[in-house]
Coordinates of C-alpha atoms and ligand atoms in Angstrom, one line a residue:
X107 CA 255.1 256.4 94.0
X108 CA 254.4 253.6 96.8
X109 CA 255.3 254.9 100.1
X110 CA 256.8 253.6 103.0
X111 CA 253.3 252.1 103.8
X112 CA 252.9 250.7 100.4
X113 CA 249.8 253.5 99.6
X114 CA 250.1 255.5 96.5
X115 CA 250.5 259.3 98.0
X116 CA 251.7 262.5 97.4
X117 CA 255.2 261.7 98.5
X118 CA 257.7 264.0 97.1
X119 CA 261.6 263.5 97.8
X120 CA 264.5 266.2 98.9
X121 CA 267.7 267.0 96.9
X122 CA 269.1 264.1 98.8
X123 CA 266.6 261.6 97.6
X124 CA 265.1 261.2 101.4
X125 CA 260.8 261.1 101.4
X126 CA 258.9 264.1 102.5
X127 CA 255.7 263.1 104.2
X128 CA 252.4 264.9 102.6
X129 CA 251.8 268.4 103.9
X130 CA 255.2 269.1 104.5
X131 CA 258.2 271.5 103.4
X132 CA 261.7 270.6 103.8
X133 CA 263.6 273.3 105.9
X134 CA 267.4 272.8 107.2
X135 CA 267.0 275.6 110.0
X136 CA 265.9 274.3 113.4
X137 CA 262.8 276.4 114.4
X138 CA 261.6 276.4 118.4
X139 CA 258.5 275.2 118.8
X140 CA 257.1 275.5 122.5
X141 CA 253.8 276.6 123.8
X142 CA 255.1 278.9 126.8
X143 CA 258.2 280.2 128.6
X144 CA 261.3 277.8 128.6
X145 CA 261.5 276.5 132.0
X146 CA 264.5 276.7 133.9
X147 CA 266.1 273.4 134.8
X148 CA 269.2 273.3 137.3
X149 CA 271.1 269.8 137.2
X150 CA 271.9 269.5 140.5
X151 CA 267.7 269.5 141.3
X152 CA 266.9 267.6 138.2
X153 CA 264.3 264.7 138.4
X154 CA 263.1 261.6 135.8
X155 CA 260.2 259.2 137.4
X156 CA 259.0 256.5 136.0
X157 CA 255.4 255.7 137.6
X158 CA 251.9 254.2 136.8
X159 CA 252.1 250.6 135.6
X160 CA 255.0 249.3 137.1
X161 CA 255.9 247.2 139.8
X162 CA 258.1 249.7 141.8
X163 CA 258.3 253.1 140.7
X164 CA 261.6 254.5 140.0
X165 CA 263.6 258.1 140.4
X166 CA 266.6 258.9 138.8
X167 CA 268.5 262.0 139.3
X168 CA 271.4 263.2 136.6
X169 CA 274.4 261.4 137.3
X170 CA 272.3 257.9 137.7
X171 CA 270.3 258.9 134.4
X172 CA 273.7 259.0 132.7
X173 CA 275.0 256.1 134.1
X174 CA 272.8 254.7 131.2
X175 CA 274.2 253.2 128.0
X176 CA 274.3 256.0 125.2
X177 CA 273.0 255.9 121.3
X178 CA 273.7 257.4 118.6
X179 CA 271.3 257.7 116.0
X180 CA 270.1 259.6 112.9
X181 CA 266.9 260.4 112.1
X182 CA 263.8 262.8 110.7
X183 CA 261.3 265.3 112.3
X184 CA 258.3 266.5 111.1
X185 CA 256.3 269.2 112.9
X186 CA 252.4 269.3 112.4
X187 CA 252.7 273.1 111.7
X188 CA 254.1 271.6 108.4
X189 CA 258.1 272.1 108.1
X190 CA 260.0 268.3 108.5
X191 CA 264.3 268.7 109.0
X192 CA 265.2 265.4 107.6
X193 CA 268.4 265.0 108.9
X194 CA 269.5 265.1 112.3
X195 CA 271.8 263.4 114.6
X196 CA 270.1 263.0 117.8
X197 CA 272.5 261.1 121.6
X198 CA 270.9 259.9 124.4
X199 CA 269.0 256.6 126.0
X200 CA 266.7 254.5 124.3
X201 CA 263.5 254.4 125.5
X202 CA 263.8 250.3 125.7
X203 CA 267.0 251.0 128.2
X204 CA 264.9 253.3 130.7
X205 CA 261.3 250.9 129.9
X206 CA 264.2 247.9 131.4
X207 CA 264.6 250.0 134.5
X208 CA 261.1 249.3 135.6
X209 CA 258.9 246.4 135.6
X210 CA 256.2 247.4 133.7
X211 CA 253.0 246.0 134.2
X212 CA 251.4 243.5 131.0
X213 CA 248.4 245.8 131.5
X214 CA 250.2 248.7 130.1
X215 CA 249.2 250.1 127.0
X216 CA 250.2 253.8 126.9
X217 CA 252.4 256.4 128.1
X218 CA 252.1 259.8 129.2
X219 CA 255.4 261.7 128.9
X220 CA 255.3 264.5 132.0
X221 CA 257.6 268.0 131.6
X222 CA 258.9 270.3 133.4
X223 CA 256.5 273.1 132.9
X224 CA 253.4 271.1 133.0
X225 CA 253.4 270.2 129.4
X226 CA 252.2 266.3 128.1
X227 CA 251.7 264.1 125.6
X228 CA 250.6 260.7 125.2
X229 CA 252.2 257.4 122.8
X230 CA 251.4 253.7 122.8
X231 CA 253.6 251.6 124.2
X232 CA 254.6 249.9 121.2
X233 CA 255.7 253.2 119.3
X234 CA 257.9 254.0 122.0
X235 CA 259.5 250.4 121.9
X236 CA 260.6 251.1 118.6
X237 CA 264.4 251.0 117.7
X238 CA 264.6 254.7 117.2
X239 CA 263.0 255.9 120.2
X240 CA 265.1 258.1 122.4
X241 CA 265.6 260.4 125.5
X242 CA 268.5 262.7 123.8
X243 CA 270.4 265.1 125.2
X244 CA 272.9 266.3 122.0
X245 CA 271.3 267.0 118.8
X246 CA 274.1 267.1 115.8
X247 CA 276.5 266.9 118.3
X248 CA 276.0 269.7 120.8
X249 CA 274.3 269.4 123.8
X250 CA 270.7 270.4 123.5
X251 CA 270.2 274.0 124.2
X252 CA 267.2 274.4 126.9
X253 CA 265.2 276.0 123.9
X254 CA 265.0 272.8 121.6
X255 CA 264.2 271.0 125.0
X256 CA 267.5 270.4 127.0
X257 CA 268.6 269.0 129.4
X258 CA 266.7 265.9 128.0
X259 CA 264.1 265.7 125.5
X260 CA 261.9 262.6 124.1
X261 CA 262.5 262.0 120.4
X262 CA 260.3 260.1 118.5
X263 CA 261.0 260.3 114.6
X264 CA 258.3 258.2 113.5
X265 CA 255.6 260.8 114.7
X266 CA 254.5 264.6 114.9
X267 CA 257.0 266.5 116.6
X268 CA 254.6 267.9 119.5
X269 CA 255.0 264.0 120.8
X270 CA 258.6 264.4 121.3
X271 CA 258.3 265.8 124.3
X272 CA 260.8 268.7 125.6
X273 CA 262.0 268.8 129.0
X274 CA 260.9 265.9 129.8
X275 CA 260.8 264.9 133.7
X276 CA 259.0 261.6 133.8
X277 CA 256.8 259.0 132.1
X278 CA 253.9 257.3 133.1
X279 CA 252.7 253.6 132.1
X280 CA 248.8 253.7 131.7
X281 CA 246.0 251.0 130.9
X282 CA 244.7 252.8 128.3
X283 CA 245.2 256.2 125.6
X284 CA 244.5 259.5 127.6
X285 CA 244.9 262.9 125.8
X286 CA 248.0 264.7 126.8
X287 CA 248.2 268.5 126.1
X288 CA 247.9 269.5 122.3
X289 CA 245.7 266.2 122.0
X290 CA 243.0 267.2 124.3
X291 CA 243.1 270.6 121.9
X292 CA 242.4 269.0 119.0
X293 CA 245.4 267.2 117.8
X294 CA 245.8 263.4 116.7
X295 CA 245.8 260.7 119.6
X296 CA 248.4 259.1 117.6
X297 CA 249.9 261.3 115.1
X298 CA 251.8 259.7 112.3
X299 CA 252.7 262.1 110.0
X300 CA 252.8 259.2 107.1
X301 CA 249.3 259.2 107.5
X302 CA 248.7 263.1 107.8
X303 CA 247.4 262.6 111.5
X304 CA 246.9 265.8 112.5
X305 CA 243.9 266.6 113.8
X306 CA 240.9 264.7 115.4
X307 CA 239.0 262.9 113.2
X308 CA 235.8 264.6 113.6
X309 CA 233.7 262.3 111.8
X310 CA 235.5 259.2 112.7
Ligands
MTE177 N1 257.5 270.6 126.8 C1 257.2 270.9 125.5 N2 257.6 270.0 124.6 C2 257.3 270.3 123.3 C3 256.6 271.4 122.9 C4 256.2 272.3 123.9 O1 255.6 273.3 123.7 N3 256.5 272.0 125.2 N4 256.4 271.6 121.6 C5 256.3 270.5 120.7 C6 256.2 270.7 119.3 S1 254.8 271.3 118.6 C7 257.3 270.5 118.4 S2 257.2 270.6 116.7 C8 258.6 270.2 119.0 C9 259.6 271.2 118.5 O2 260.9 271.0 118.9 P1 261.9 272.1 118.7 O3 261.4 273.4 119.4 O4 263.2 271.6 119.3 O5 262.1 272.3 117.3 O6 258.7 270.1 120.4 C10 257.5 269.5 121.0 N5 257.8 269.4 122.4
MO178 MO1 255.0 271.1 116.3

């Protein structure tokens, strides 16, 4: 069958008639998947910046981070290590709604999303300024647990779930791609699981 890109692929579909990218097995359980201890994040210390590329950089602490206007938004997530959980129910702000926050510079191209822990990875601009792009903070209606990335996580269905970024303290607007942490071990500068980005390209 034609996939979502129009390219004829392996594209098999769940019980529920929802595509499975190539490479991957549908689970319903939630694994953790974090390089490293869980860091500890107290609310009343917690930080977001927004730097790099933009006319005045910006700080938000809690309360003024959820001051912001709140989505709520379905959508799929496929890790790289191969397992995809197609349906979940992600709250938070869209990344368009924080971007607004900041004049960011035309030179801008990419961003580098900063955690708590010292943990990064980088997306183009114009993937983040998609519709389904968010910072959550419930997943299926719960409040994210500080294992799956809480208190707020990037969520980006559209790629490999090592870009959606877990306790996530900041992004950066840059001129141009730079590796963040899997991707300067090997992993996919972009990452689109429809096209089975994985790994470098070592012949590219
Ligand atoms: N800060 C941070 N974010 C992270 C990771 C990590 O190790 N540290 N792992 C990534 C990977 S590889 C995946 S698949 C998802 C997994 O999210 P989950 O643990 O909520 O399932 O988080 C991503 N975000
Ligand atoms: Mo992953």
């Amino acid at each position: 069958m034609l996939n979502r890109l129009g390219r004829l692929t392996k594209i098999k579909q769940d019980q529920s008639g929802l595509e499975v990218p190539s490479g991957q097995f549908v689970t319903e359980k939630f694994p953790v998947l974090t390089f490293g201890p869980t860091p500890k994040i107290d609310l009343a210390t917690w930080k977001f910046s927004i730097t790099g590329l933009v006319d005045e950089e910006k700080m938000l602490d809690w309360e003024e981070f959820n001051s912001l206007p709140k989505v709520t938004l379905d959508a799929e997530f496929h890790c790289v290590t191969q397992w995809s959980r197609l349906q979940n129910t992600w709250e938070g702000v869209l990344f368009t709604d924080v971007m607004k926050l900041a004049n960011v510079k035309p030179e801008a191209t990419h961003v580098m999303a900063h955690c708590y822990g010292g943990y990064s990875t980088n997306v183009a601009l114009d993937v983040l300024m998609d519709d389904d792009v968010l910072f959550a903070q419930k997943h299926d209606g719960e409040t994210l647990t500080s294992e799956h990335g809480g208190p707020l996580r990037l969520v980006i269905p559209k790629r490999y779930g090592w870009k959606s970024a877990k306790w996530l303290n900041g992004i950066e607007f840059m001129p141009e791609d730079m590796p963040g942490f899997w991707e300067i071990r090997g992993y996919h500068m972009n990452g689109d699981p429809w096209k089975e980005e994985r790994f470098w390209d070592r012949l590219g």
